[in-house]
Amino acid sequence: MDVLESIFTRALNLELPWNITKIEFTESEGKIKIFIDFSRGSVFQCPKCKKEVKAYDTTEKQWRHLNFFQYACYLVVRVPRTDCTEDGILQVEVPWARDTADFTFLFESFVMTLCREMPVNKVSQIIKVDDNKLWRMMNYYTEVARKLEDYSGVSRIGIDETARTKGHNYVSLFVDLQDKRTIFVVEGKGAEAVAEFKKDFTEHNGIPENITDASIDMSPAFIKGVEDNFPRAEITFDKFHIMKIINKAVDEVRKAEAKEQDILRGQKYLFLKNRETLTDTQKDILKAIESMPRLNLKTVRAYHIRENFQGIYQEETRGEFEQALKKWYFWAMHSRIEVIKEAAKTIKRHWHGVIQWYDSKVSNGILEGLNSLVQAAKAKARGYRTFKNLKTIIYMLTGKLDYSKVGLPI
Ligand SMILES: [Zn+2]
């Protein structure tokens, strides 16, 4: 064996009976081919019963491997088949790849890592591999990694829906609030999505009766879904979703009022942000608007009601929390602003689940974070074509799946 062959033997971690017989550079194609063979008379395990048998015949197979400098590297291997008395003629397993794959494990790991960081079609261009092949590989590993997931310890879940595209396609996400990971992704939304989650959850050793808390928005479909499928779960209406309702009301007030008050035009986000997070310019504008009491702007009153609602979440005891919420409700109902009253009524109708936050302290805040990852996933999966692909990339980014369990060293 020459020096180069021995370097590659070590780099590839090749063990007997495998050995390198030839290394071929094709400068013009930018390729390097490493030819691998086995010593004569070697025995191999039958892939089924693991009994040791001699090689029956061979076929040549090729696997793409990690680049060697600028060269695309391929392993060209004489792969033996065994003829086991029990199982018949079968191709033996090789240590560097799945037999049906076109890539080695290391190359697959590398590609999976790239696809987490950049759009899949871009990865496809860089490594010059058709993106359908990349998707097939990612779908395969994600599916087998998910099969091994165990949800027996999950007790607090969050549910959220996100638009798949602009339009009416929805994706529902089910999140383990403790481990901060997505445990189920399904097309559609509402009660049916929850039922599908329950089925999958049970298949992964999840125990529906162990779910003590579910954090959801106030959509009747999710409420029904949780009540039907997770009877012991206390529903918490997530603060982020309640804020969405209040923000929508505040914005409607501002929009209507801006027709007569120029000062409110173009200030949508000023009134939808917390005071501390405003920019300096926004702070100045807000101060100016607030110091003009003669205007008696509904928008300012609505903003103060919004601000007060957030303050409720700082209360120390459950009693104080509920007391503050009651006060807030009274104020909102006497605001003489119709849309604010509507928002307050919605909260009143869901009183128990709003208060429940104090005990459960669960929040979809994690989900908001995951949601932005999901948006990123959609971007990375640009041209994902099928829902299956989108699902895969969401799991890859937010599912915390253990790919090392399925043979990938990532
Ligand atoms: Zn056998």
XYZ file of N, CA and C in Angstrom, residues 8 17 62 125 159 185 190 210 232 234 271 313 326-327 331 334 340 353 400:
57
model
N -5.733 7.408 3.127
C -7.176 7.294 2.887
C -7.793 6.147 3.685
N -12.248 -6.751 6.132
C -11.505 -7.155 4.924
C -11.392 -6.065 3.854
N -21.312 2.588 -6.125
C -20.590 3.840 -5.957
C -21.315 4.731 -4.947
N -27.400 23.131 -5.356
C -26.505 23.727 -6.365
C -25.041 23.579 -5.980
N -50.107 24.438 21.697
C -50.564 24.209 20.320
C -50.657 25.543 19.606
N -46.206 17.780 13.869
C -46.539 18.779 12.859
C -47.604 18.165 11.967
N -57.317 23.057 14.142
C -58.543 22.806 14.880
C -58.633 21.423 15.498
N -51.861 11.953 31.106
C -50.785 12.658 31.816
C -50.650 14.121 31.425
N -57.977 15.552 31.025
C -57.432 16.015 32.300
C -56.632 17.311 32.157
N -55.791 21.088 31.879
C -56.323 22.426 32.164
C -55.898 23.320 31.008
N -48.231 51.930 18.811
C -49.242 51.556 19.795
C -49.352 50.043 20.000
N -49.876 40.711 34.576
C -49.010 39.529 34.650
C -47.856 39.697 35.639
N -60.030 41.722 37.088
C -61.399 42.228 37.248
C -61.446 43.739 37.064
N -60.482 44.410 37.723
C -60.403 45.865 37.601
C -60.222 46.265 36.143
N -62.642 48.583 33.757
C -62.139 49.773 33.054
C -62.409 49.665 31.541
N -65.888 50.188 30.529
C -66.358 51.577 30.663
C -65.553 52.545 29.810
N -62.716 47.810 22.029
C -62.039 47.433 23.280
C -63.011 46.640 24.157
N -59.600 30.107 31.756
C -58.328 29.804 31.089
C -57.330 30.951 31.146
N -35.536 18.715 17.850
C -34.477 18.141 18.706
C -34.382 16.627 18.541
